[in-house]
């Protein structure tokens, strides 16, 4: 079961590690005197890229998933019940989750990671990261890449909150309140409601920001770098959101392995908030 469930994402992660190692070596040889960021006390862009993409991003996402799920998911459930509790009823829906969908879970966290990095690439942050007051495209690009090691953790915190709540099966419904009113009946997962807000923001905003990012950096890199190095970087940046999903894979596997524990954890927190009823969701069509 372990092999069939995780073999494909683990294989993707292995290929990703090999590619990053090759890219790091090429960068160290091609531009040995270029420093990526002062956030890392090493003056070798190849080593810095390797550290960020092979070590820091996976660890940051793991920490983010654990903090988001075990700290912020209960807080969000508490806030949701305080805000909407008088208008809806809550219940726990028992359902088995067996399939491991790393891409659908990770892609929006990756989009949020990129969007936060783009938003934080400001003159102040650039001056701290690049150690210079200039605002060249190289400084912008290096700062954007360096910020990923922080923003992937923040994005993991945000989205792991939804993953924990969705898997716990906590639902809410306005069925009794809407029965005698023209309001539509809603039965929704607390986690999915929150997740849809995050996905909508991450999906729309990052597309606009990323188009601007590609339009700014790709022509500049084409003019300043050798053809082999430019082609390698182009292979990285065009599918960049897909690439950022891969270092999240270890965090997703750990989260999946903890599924039974975290479901019990959230449901215990729900019971302390008075959510004790079991929810049964049915949908029947009757021909008149």
JSON list of C-alpha atoms in Angstrom, two decimals, residues 10-219:
[
{"chain": "A", "resi": 10, "resn": "UNK", "atom": "CA", "xyz": [8.51, 10.14, -4.44]},
{"chain": "A", "resi": 11, "resn": "UNK", "atom": "CA", "xyz": [9.82, 9.44, -7.95]},
{"chain": "A", "resi": 12, "resn": "UNK", "atom": "CA", "xyz": [8.97, 13.01, -8.97]},
{"chain": "A", "resi": 13, "resn": "UNK", "atom": "CA", "xyz": [10.83, 14.29, -5.92]},
{"chain": "A", "resi": 14, "resn": "UNK", "atom": "CA", "xyz": [13.92, 12.21, -6.77]},
{"chain": "A", "resi": 15, "resn": "UNK", "atom": "CA", "xyz": [14.01, 13.55, -10.35]},
{"chain": "A", "resi": 16, "resn": "UNK", "atom": "CA", "xyz": [13.51, 17.06, -8.99]},
{"chain": "A", "resi": 17, "resn": "UNK", "atom": "CA", "xyz": [16.50, 16.62, -6.64]},
{"chain": "A", "resi": 18, "resn": "UNK", "atom": "CA", "xyz": [18.68, 15.39, -9.50]},
{"chain": "A", "resi": 19, "resn": "UNK", "atom": "CA", "xyz": [17.71, 18.35, -11.68]},
{"chain": "A", "resi": 20, "resn": "UNK", "atom": "CA", "xyz": [18.37, 20.88, -8.90]},
{"chain": "A", "resi": 21, "resn": "UNK", "atom": "CA", "xyz": [21.77, 19.30, -8.23]},
{"chain": "A", "resi": 22, "resn": "UNK", "atom": "CA", "xyz": [22.70, 19.63, -11.90]},
{"chain": "A", "resi": 23, "resn": "UNK", "atom": "CA", "xyz": [21.43, 23.22, -12.00]},
{"chain": "A", "resi": 24, "resn": "UNK", "atom": "CA", "xyz": [23.39, 24.08, -8.85]},
{"chain": "A", "resi": 25, "resn": "UNK", "atom": "CA", "xyz": [26.62, 22.71, -10.33]},
{"chain": "A", "resi": 26, "resn": "UNK", "atom": "CA", "xyz": [26.08, 24.60, -13.59]},
{"chain": "A", "resi": 27, "resn": "UNK", "atom": "CA", "xyz": [25.40, 27.85, -11.72]},
{"chain": "A", "resi": 28, "resn": "UNK", "atom": "CA", "xyz": [28.51, 27.43, -9.55]},
{"chain": "A", "resi": 29, "resn": "UNK", "atom": "CA", "xyz": [30.65, 26.89, -12.64]},
{"chain": "A", "resi": 30, "resn": "UNK", "atom": "CA", "xyz": [29.04, 29.50, -14.90]},
{"chain": "A", "resi": 31, "resn": "UNK", "atom": "CA", "xyz": [28.59, 32.41, -12.48]},
{"chain": "A", "resi": 32, "resn": "UNK", "atom": "CA", "xyz": [30.73, 31.56, -9.43]},
{"chain": "A", "resi": 33, "resn": "UNK", "atom": "CA", "xyz": [31.01, 35.13, -8.14]},
{"chain": "A", "resi": 34, "resn": "UNK", "atom": "CA", "xyz": [27.27, 35.86, -8.08]},
{"chain": "A", "resi": 35, "resn": "UNK", "atom": "CA", "xyz": [25.61, 35.88, -4.66]},
{"chain": "A", "resi": 36, "resn": "UNK", "atom": "CA", "xyz": [21.92, 35.00, -4.47]},
{"chain": "A", "resi": 37, "resn": "UNK", "atom": "CA", "xyz": [20.92, 36.41, -1.08]},
{"chain": "A", "resi": 38, "resn": "UNK", "atom": "CA", "xyz": [22.33, 37.62, 2.22]},
{"chain": "A", "resi": 39, "resn": "UNK", "atom": "CA", "xyz": [19.68, 35.51, 3.97]},
{"chain": "A", "resi": 40, "resn": "UNK", "atom": "CA", "xyz": [22.12, 32.59, 3.51]},
{"chain": "A", "resi": 41, "resn": "UNK", "atom": "CA", "xyz": [25.72, 33.20, 4.68]},
{"chain": "A", "resi": 42, "resn": "UNK", "atom": "CA", "xyz": [27.29, 31.45, 1.68]},
{"chain": "A", "resi": 43, "resn": "UNK", "atom": "CA", "xyz": [28.72, 33.31, -1.29]},
{"chain": "A", "resi": 44, "resn": "UNK", "atom": "CA", "xyz": [28.06, 30.74, -4.01]},
{"chain": "A", "resi": 45, "resn": "UNK", "atom": "CA", "xyz": [24.84, 30.91, -6.01]},
{"chain": "A", "resi": 46, "resn": "UNK", "atom": "CA", "xyz": [24.94, 27.22, -6.88]},
{"chain": "A", "resi": 47, "resn": "UNK", "atom": "CA", "xyz": [25.19, 26.12, -3.26]},
{"chain": "A", "resi": 48, "resn": "UNK", "atom": "CA", "xyz": [22.53, 28.65, -2.26]},
{"chain": "A", "resi": 49, "resn": "UNK", "atom": "CA", "xyz": [20.10, 27.37, -4.90]},
{"chain": "A", "resi": 50, "resn": "UNK", "atom": "CA", "xyz": [20.77, 23.80, -3.80]},
{"chain": "A", "resi": 51, "resn": "UNK", "atom": "CA", "xyz": [20.20, 24.63, -0.13]},
{"chain": "A", "resi": 52, "resn": "UNK", "atom": "CA", "xyz": [16.98, 26.53, -0.83]},
{"chain": "A", "resi": 53, "resn": "UNK", "atom": "CA", "xyz": [15.33, 24.07, -3.22]},
{"chain": "A", "resi": 54, "resn": "UNK", "atom": "CA", "xyz": [16.61, 20.78, -1.80]},
{"chain": "A", "resi": 55, "resn": "UNK", "atom": "CA", "xyz": [16.63, 21.43, 1.94]},
{"chain": "A", "resi": 56, "resn": "UNK", "atom": "CA", "xyz": [14.96, 24.65, 3.09]},
{"chain": "A", "resi": 57, "resn": "UNK", "atom": "CA", "xyz": [11.78, 24.49, 0.96]},
{"chain": "A", "resi": 58, "resn": "UNK", "atom": "CA", "xyz": [10.83, 20.93, 2.02]},
{"chain": "A", "resi": 59, "resn": "UNK", "atom": "CA", "xyz": [11.60, 21.62, 5.70]},
{"chain": "A", "resi": 60, "resn": "UNK", "atom": "CA", "xyz": [9.74, 24.95, 5.64]},
{"chain": "A", "resi": 61, "resn": "UNK", "atom": "CA", "xyz": [6.66, 23.33, 4.11]},
{"chain": "A", "resi": 62, "resn": "UNK", "atom": "CA", "xyz": [6.73, 20.50, 6.67]},
{"chain": "A", "resi": 63, "resn": "UNK", "atom": "CA", "xyz": [6.88, 23.00, 9.54]},
{"chain": "A", "resi": 64, "resn": "UNK", "atom": "CA", "xyz": [4.12, 25.05, 7.91]},
{"chain": "A", "resi": 65, "resn": "UNK", "atom": "CA", "xyz": [1.81, 22.06, 7.51]},
{"chain": "A", "resi": 66, "resn": "UNK", "atom": "CA", "xyz": [2.23, 21.02, 11.15]},
{"chain": "A", "resi": 67, "resn": "UNK", "atom": "CA", "xyz": [1.76, 24.56, 12.50]},
{"chain": "A", "resi": 68, "resn": "UNK", "atom": "CA", "xyz": [-1.20, 25.30, 10.24]},
{"chain": "A", "resi": 69, "resn": "UNK", "atom": "CA", "xyz": [-2.96, 22.02, 10.94]},
{"chain": "A", "resi": 70, "resn": "UNK", "atom": "CA", "xyz": [-2.41, 21.65, 14.65]},
{"chain": "A", "resi": 71, "resn": "UNK", "atom": "CA", "xyz": [-2.55, 25.32, 15.65]},
{"chain": "A", "resi": 72, "resn": "UNK", "atom": "CA", "xyz": [-4.53, 27.33, 13.11]},
{"chain": "A", "resi": 73, "resn": "UNK", "atom": "CA", "xyz": [-7.13, 24.75, 12.07]},
{"chain": "A", "resi": 74, "resn": "UNK", "atom": "CA", "xyz": [-8.69, 24.64, 15.57]},
{"chain": "A", "resi": 75, "resn": "UNK", "atom": "CA", "xyz": [-8.52, 28.43, 15.78]},
{"chain": "A", "resi": 76, "resn": "UNK", "atom": "CA", "xyz": [-10.29, 28.80, 12.45]},
{"chain": "A", "resi": 77, "resn": "UNK", "atom": "CA", "xyz": [-12.97, 26.30, 13.46]},
{"chain": "A", "resi": 78, "resn": "UNK", "atom": "CA", "xyz": [-13.51, 28.31, 16.65]},
{"chain": "A", "resi": 79, "resn": "UNK", "atom": "CA", "xyz": [-13.74, 31.57, 14.67]},
{"chain": "A", "resi": 80, "resn": "UNK", "atom": "CA", "xyz": [-16.16, 30.05, 12.15]},
{"chain": "A", "resi": 81, "resn": "UNK", "atom": "CA", "xyz": [-18.46, 28.84, 14.91]},
{"chain": "A", "resi": 82, "resn": "UNK", "atom": "CA", "xyz": [-18.35, 32.19, 16.70]},
{"chain": "A", "resi": 83, "resn": "UNK", "atom": "CA", "xyz": [-19.19, 34.11, 13.51]},
{"chain": "A", "resi": 84, "resn": "UNK", "atom": "CA", "xyz": [-21.73, 31.78, 11.86]},
{"chain": "A", "resi": 85, "resn": "UNK", "atom": "CA", "xyz": [-22.76, 29.51, 14.72]},
{"chain": "A", "resi": 86, "resn": "UNK", "atom": "CA", "xyz": [-26.11, 31.20, 15.40]},
{"chain": "A", "resi": 87, "resn": "UNK", "atom": "CA", "xyz": [-27.25, 30.81, 11.80]},
{"chain": "A", "resi": 88, "resn": "UNK", "atom": "CA", "xyz": [-26.08, 27.27, 11.03]},
{"chain": "A", "resi": 89, "resn": "UNK", "atom": "CA", "xyz": [-25.81, 23.84, 12.59]},
{"chain": "A", "resi": 90, "resn": "UNK", "atom": "CA", "xyz": [-22.67, 21.75, 12.70]},
{"chain": "A", "resi": 91, "resn": "UNK", "atom": "CA", "xyz": [-22.07, 18.04, 12.43]},
{"chain": "A", "resi": 92, "resn": "UNK", "atom": "CA", "xyz": [-19.32, 15.52, 11.74]},
{"chain": "A", "resi": 93, "resn": "UNK", "atom": "CA", "xyz": [-19.53, 13.50, 8.55]},
{"chain": "A", "resi": 94, "resn": "UNK", "atom": "CA", "xyz": [-17.87, 10.09, 8.70]},
{"chain": "A", "resi": 95, "resn": "UNK", "atom": "CA", "xyz": [-16.04, 9.30, 5.48]},
{"chain": "A", "resi": 96, "resn": "UNK", "atom": "CA", "xyz": [-12.95, 7.30, 4.64]},
{"chain": "A", "resi": 97, "resn": "UNK", "atom": "CA", "xyz": [-10.22, 9.08, 2.68]},
{"chain": "A", "resi": 98, "resn": "UNK", "atom": "CA", "xyz": [-7.73, 6.72, 1.05]},
{"chain": "A", "resi": 99, "resn": "UNK", "atom": "CA", "xyz": [-6.50, 8.35, -2.14]},
{"chain": "A", "resi": 100, "resn": "UNK", "atom": "CA", "xyz": [-3.37, 10.49, -1.96]},
{"chain": "A", "resi": 101, "resn": "UNK", "atom": "CA", "xyz": [-3.75, 13.46, -4.33]},
{"chain": "A", "resi": 102, "resn": "UNK", "atom": "CA", "xyz": [-0.51, 15.37, -3.95]},
{"chain": "A", "resi": 103, "resn": "UNK", "atom": "CA", "xyz": [-0.90, 17.54, -7.07]},
{"chain": "A", "resi": 104, "resn": "UNK", "atom": "CA", "xyz": [-4.42, 18.84, -6.41]},
{"chain": "A", "resi": 105, "resn": "UNK", "atom": "CA", "xyz": [-3.46, 19.53, -2.80]},
{"chain": "A", "resi": 106, "resn": "UNK", "atom": "CA", "xyz": [-0.09, 21.10, -3.56]},
{"chain": "A", "resi": 107, "resn": "UNK", "atom": "CA", "xyz": [-0.68, 23.21, -6.67]},
{"chain": "A", "resi": 108, "resn": "UNK", "atom": "CA", "xyz": [-2.64, 25.97, -4.93]},
{"chain": "A", "resi": 109, "resn": "UNK", "atom": "CA", "xyz": [-0.15, 26.08, -2.07]},
{"chain": "A", "resi": 110, "resn": "UNK", "atom": "CA", "xyz": [2.55, 26.49, -4.73]},
{"chain": "A", "resi": 111, "resn": "UNK", "atom": "CA", "xyz": [0.58, 29.29, -6.41]},
{"chain": "A", "resi": 112, "resn": "UNK", "atom": "CA", "xyz": [0.16, 31.04, -3.07]},
{"chain": "A", "resi": 113, "resn": "UNK", "atom": "CA", "xyz": [3.90, 30.63, -2.42]},
{"chain": "A", "resi": 114, "resn": "UNK", "atom": "CA", "xyz": [4.76, 32.35, -5.69]},
{"chain": "A", "resi": 115, "resn": "UNK", "atom": "CA", "xyz": [2.20, 35.09, -5.17]},
{"chain": "A", "resi": 116, "resn": "UNK", "atom": "CA", "xyz": [3.46, 35.92, -1.68]},
{"chain": "A", "resi": 117, "resn": "UNK", "atom": "CA", "xyz": [7.06, 36.02, -2.94]},
{"chain": "A", "resi": 118, "resn": "UNK", "atom": "CA", "xyz": [6.10, 38.37, -5.75]},
{"chain": "A", "resi": 119, "resn": "UNK", "atom": "CA", "xyz": [4.20, 40.63, -3.35]},
{"chain": "A", "resi": 120, "resn": "UNK", "atom": "CA", "xyz": [7.11, 40.75, -0.90]},
{"chain": "A", "resi": 121, "resn": "UNK", "atom": "CA", "xyz": [9.70, 41.55, -3.55]},
{"chain": "A", "resi": 122, "resn": "UNK", "atom": "CA", "xyz": [9.70, 45.23, -2.58]},
{"chain": "A", "resi": 123, "resn": "UNK", "atom": "CA", "xyz": [12.59, 47.73, -2.57]},
{"chain": "A", "resi": 124, "resn": "UNK", "atom": "CA", "xyz": [13.02, 47.35, 1.21]},
{"chain": "A", "resi": 125, "resn": "UNK", "atom": "CA", "xyz": [13.19, 43.54, 1.10]},
{"chain": "A", "resi": 126, "resn": "UNK", "atom": "CA", "xyz": [15.43, 43.66, -1.98]},
{"chain": "A", "resi": 127, "resn": "UNK", "atom": "CA", "xyz": [17.89, 45.91, -0.15]},
{"chain": "A", "resi": 128, "resn": "UNK", "atom": "CA", "xyz": [17.99, 43.45, 2.78]},
{"chain": "A", "resi": 129, "resn": "UNK", "atom": "CA", "xyz": [18.26, 40.32, 0.65]},
{"chain": "A", "resi": 130, "resn": "UNK", "atom": "CA", "xyz": [20.62, 41.59, -2.06]},
{"chain": "A", "resi": 131, "resn": "UNK", "atom": "CA", "xyz": [22.61, 43.89, 0.22]},
{"chain": "A", "resi": 132, "resn": "UNK", "atom": "CA", "xyz": [22.37, 46.74, -2.24]},
{"chain": "A", "resi": 133, "resn": "UNK", "atom": "CA", "xyz": [20.28, 49.80, -2.79]},
{"chain": "A", "resi": 134, "resn": "UNK", "atom": "CA", "xyz": [19.98, 49.17, -6.51]},
{"chain": "A", "resi": 135, "resn": "UNK", "atom": "CA", "xyz": [16.84, 47.72, -8.01]},
{"chain": "A", "resi": 136, "resn": "UNK", "atom": "CA", "xyz": [18.11, 45.76, -11.00]},
{"chain": "A", "resi": 137, "resn": "UNK", "atom": "CA", "xyz": [16.22, 42.80, -12.38]},
{"chain": "A", "resi": 138, "resn": "UNK", "atom": "CA", "xyz": [18.94, 40.48, -11.01]},
{"chain": "A", "resi": 139, "resn": "UNK", "atom": "CA", "xyz": [18.29, 41.79, -7.49]},
{"chain": "A", "resi": 140, "resn": "UNK", "atom": "CA", "xyz": [14.54, 41.39, -8.02]},
{"chain": "A", "resi": 141, "resn": "UNK", "atom": "CA", "xyz": [14.93, 37.83, -9.27]},
{"chain": "A", "resi": 142, "resn": "UNK", "atom": "CA", "xyz": [17.35, 36.74, -6.56]},
{"chain": "A", "resi": 143, "resn": "UNK", "atom": "CA", "xyz": [15.11, 38.24, -3.85]},
{"chain": "A", "resi": 144, "resn": "UNK", "atom": "CA", "xyz": [12.05, 36.52, -5.30]},
{"chain": "A", "resi": 145, "resn": "UNK", "atom": "CA", "xyz": [13.82, 33.15, -5.24]},
{"chain": "A", "resi": 146, "resn": "UNK", "atom": "CA", "xyz": [15.19, 33.70, -1.73]},
{"chain": "A", "resi": 147, "resn": "UNK", "atom": "CA", "xyz": [11.75, 34.62, -0.38]},
{"chain": "A", "resi": 148, "resn": "UNK", "atom": "CA", "xyz": [10.39, 31.24, -1.47]},
{"chain": "A", "resi": 149, "resn": "UNK", "atom": "CA", "xyz": [11.98, 29.60, 1.57]},
{"chain": "A", "resi": 150, "resn": "UNK", "atom": "CA", "xyz": [9.74, 31.76, 3.81]},
{"chain": "A", "resi": 151, "resn": "UNK", "atom": "CA", "xyz": [6.59, 32.01, 1.73]},
{"chain": "A", "resi": 152, "resn": "UNK", "atom": "CA", "xyz": [6.30, 28.26, 1.13]},
{"chain": "A", "resi": 153, "resn": "UNK", "atom": "CA", "xyz": [5.99, 27.88, 4.89]},
{"chain": "A", "resi": 154, "resn": "UNK", "atom": "CA", "xyz": [3.33, 30.59, 5.08]},
{"chain": "A", "resi": 155, "resn": "UNK", "atom": "CA", "xyz": [1.37, 29.04, 2.19]},
{"chain": "A", "resi": 156, "resn": "UNK", "atom": "CA", "xyz": [1.61, 25.62, 3.83]},
{"chain": "A", "resi": 157, "resn": "UNK", "atom": "CA", "xyz": [0.21, 27.09, 7.05]},
{"chain": "A", "resi": 158, "resn": "UNK", "atom": "CA", "xyz": [-2.76, 28.56, 5.20]},
{"chain": "A", "resi": 159, "resn": "UNK", "atom": "CA", "xyz": [-3.62, 25.49, 3.15]},
{"chain": "A", "resi": 160, "resn": "UNK", "atom": "CA", "xyz": [-2.92, 22.84, 5.78]},
{"chain": "A", "resi": 161, "resn": "UNK", "atom": "CA", "xyz": [-5.66, 24.51, 7.81]},
{"chain": "A", "resi": 162, "resn": "UNK", "atom": "CA", "xyz": [-8.11, 23.58, 5.06]},
{"chain": "A", "resi": 163, "resn": "UNK", "atom": "CA", "xyz": [-6.69, 20.07, 4.63]},
{"chain": "A", "resi": 164, "resn": "UNK", "atom": "CA", "xyz": [-7.04, 19.28, 8.33]},
{"chain": "A", "resi": 165, "resn": "UNK", "atom": "CA", "xyz": [-10.58, 20.66, 8.51]},
{"chain": "A", "resi": 166, "resn": "UNK", "atom": "CA", "xyz": [-11.76, 18.97, 5.30]},
{"chain": "A", "resi": 167, "resn": "UNK", "atom": "CA", "xyz": [-10.44, 15.56, 6.32]},
{"chain": "A", "resi": 168, "resn": "UNK", "atom": "CA", "xyz": [-12.02, 15.88, 9.76]},
{"chain": "A", "resi": 169, "resn": "UNK", "atom": "CA", "xyz": [-15.47, 15.93, 8.15]},
{"chain": "A", "resi": 170, "resn": "UNK", "atom": "CA", "xyz": [-16.81, 18.95, 10.06]},
{"chain": "A", "resi": 171, "resn": "UNK", "atom": "CA", "xyz": [-19.82, 20.26, 8.11]},
{"chain": "A", "resi": 172, "resn": "UNK", "atom": "CA", "xyz": [-22.27, 23.08, 8.61]},
{"chain": "A", "resi": 173, "resn": "UNK", "atom": "CA", "xyz": [-25.76, 23.59, 7.23]},
{"chain": "A", "resi": 174, "resn": "UNK", "atom": "CA", "xyz": [-28.50, 26.20, 7.29]},
{"chain": "A", "resi": 175, "resn": "UNK", "atom": "CA", "xyz": [-31.16, 23.56, 6.57]},
{"chain": "A", "resi": 176, "resn": "UNK", "atom": "CA", "xyz": [-33.42, 24.34, 9.53]},
{"chain": "A", "resi": 177, "resn": "UNK", "atom": "CA", "xyz": [-33.10, 28.11, 9.19]},
{"chain": "A", "resi": 178, "resn": "UNK", "atom": "CA", "xyz": [-33.70, 28.07, 5.42]},
{"chain": "A", "resi": 179, "resn": "UNK", "atom": "CA", "xyz": [-36.56, 25.57, 5.41]},
{"chain": "A", "resi": 180, "resn": "UNK", "atom": "CA", "xyz": [-39.30, 28.22, 5.69]},
{"chain": "A", "resi": 181, "resn": "UNK", "atom": "CA", "xyz": [-37.46, 30.98, 3.84]},
{"chain": "A", "resi": 182, "resn": "UNK", "atom": "CA", "xyz": [-36.51, 31.66, 0.21]},
{"chain": "A", "resi": 183, "resn": "UNK", "atom": "CA", "xyz": [-32.83, 31.23, 1.08]},
{"chain": "A", "resi": 184, "resn": "UNK", "atom": "CA", "xyz": [-31.06, 28.31, -0.63]},
{"chain": "A", "resi": 185, "resn": "UNK", "atom": "CA", "xyz": [-30.15, 25.33, 1.50]},
{"chain": "A", "resi": 186, "resn": "UNK", "atom": "CA", "xyz": [-26.42, 24.89, 2.04]},
{"chain": "A", "resi": 187, "resn": "UNK", "atom": "CA", "xyz": [-24.47, 21.92, 3.33]},
{"chain": "A", "resi": 188, "resn": "UNK", "atom": "CA", "xyz": [-20.76, 22.68, 3.24]},
{"chain": "A", "resi": 189, "resn": "UNK", "atom": "CA", "xyz": [-17.49, 21.58, 4.70]},
{"chain": "A", "resi": 190, "resn": "UNK", "atom": "CA", "xyz": [-15.91, 24.18, 6.96]},
{"chain": "A", "resi": 191, "resn": "UNK", "atom": "CA", "xyz": [-12.52, 23.42, 5.47]},
{"chain": "A", "resi": 192, "resn": "UNK", "atom": "CA", "xyz": [-13.71, 23.53, 1.88]},
{"chain": "A", "resi": 193, "resn": "UNK", "atom": "CA", "xyz": [-15.40, 26.90, 2.42]},
{"chain": "A", "resi": 194, "resn": "UNK", "atom": "CA", "xyz": [-12.13, 28.34, 3.66]},
{"chain": "A", "resi": 195, "resn": "UNK", "atom": "CA", "xyz": [-10.15, 26.54, 0.96]},
{"chain": "A", "resi": 196, "resn": "UNK", "atom": "CA", "xyz": [-12.28, 27.98, -1.83]},
{"chain": "A", "resi": 197, "resn": "UNK", "atom": "CA", "xyz": [-11.50, 31.49, -0.63]},
{"chain": "A", "resi": 198, "resn": "UNK", "atom": "CA", "xyz": [-7.77, 30.75, -0.62]},
{"chain": "A", "resi": 199, "resn": "UNK", "atom": "CA", "xyz": [-7.82, 28.97, -3.99]},
{"chain": "A", "resi": 200, "resn": "UNK", "atom": "CA", "xyz": [-9.74, 31.81, -5.61]},
{"chain": "A", "resi": 201, "resn": "UNK", "atom": "CA", "xyz": [-7.24, 34.37, -4.41]},
{"chain": "A", "resi": 202, "resn": "UNK", "atom": "CA", "xyz": [-4.16, 32.27, -5.17]},
{"chain": "A", "resi": 203, "resn": "UNK", "atom": "CA", "xyz": [-5.36, 31.23, -8.63]},
{"chain": "A", "resi": 204, "resn": "UNK", "atom": "CA", "xyz": [-6.40, 34.64, -9.96]},
{"chain": "A", "resi": 205, "resn": "UNK", "atom": "CA", "xyz": [-3.73, 36.83, -8.41]},
{"chain": "A", "resi": 206, "resn": "UNK", "atom": "CA", "xyz": [-0.78, 34.63, -9.24]},
{"chain": "A", "resi": 207, "resn": "UNK", "atom": "CA", "xyz": [-1.71, 34.37, -12.91]},
{"chain": "A", "resi": 208, "resn": "UNK", "atom": "CA", "xyz": [-1.66, 38.14, -13.29]},
{"chain": "A", "resi": 209, "resn": "UNK", "atom": "CA", "xyz": [1.51, 38.51, -11.23]},
{"chain": "A", "resi": 210, "resn": "UNK", "atom": "CA", "xyz": [3.29, 35.67, -12.99]},
{"chain": "A", "resi": 211, "resn": "UNK", "atom": "CA", "xyz": [2.59, 37.06, -16.46]},
{"chain": "A", "resi": 212, "resn": "UNK", "atom": "CA", "xyz": [4.17, 40.32, -15.35]},
{"chain": "A", "resi": 213, "resn": "UNK", "atom": "CA", "xyz": [7.08, 38.38, -13.82]},
{"chain": "A", "resi": 214, "resn": "UNK", "atom": "CA", "xyz": [7.79, 36.44, -17.03]},
{"chain": "A", "resi": 215, "resn": "UNK", "atom": "CA", "xyz": [7.50, 39.56, -19.17]},
{"chain": "A", "resi": 216, "resn": "UNK", "atom": "CA", "xyz": [10.02, 41.37, -16.98]},
{"chain": "A", "resi": 217, "resn": "UNK", "atom": "CA", "xyz": [12.71, 38.74, -16.37]},
{"chain": "A", "resi": 218, "resn": "UNK", "atom": "CA", "xyz": [12.82, 36.43, -19.39]},
{"chain": "A", "resi": 219, "resn": "UNK", "atom": "CA", "xyz": [13.90, 39.07, -21.97]}
]
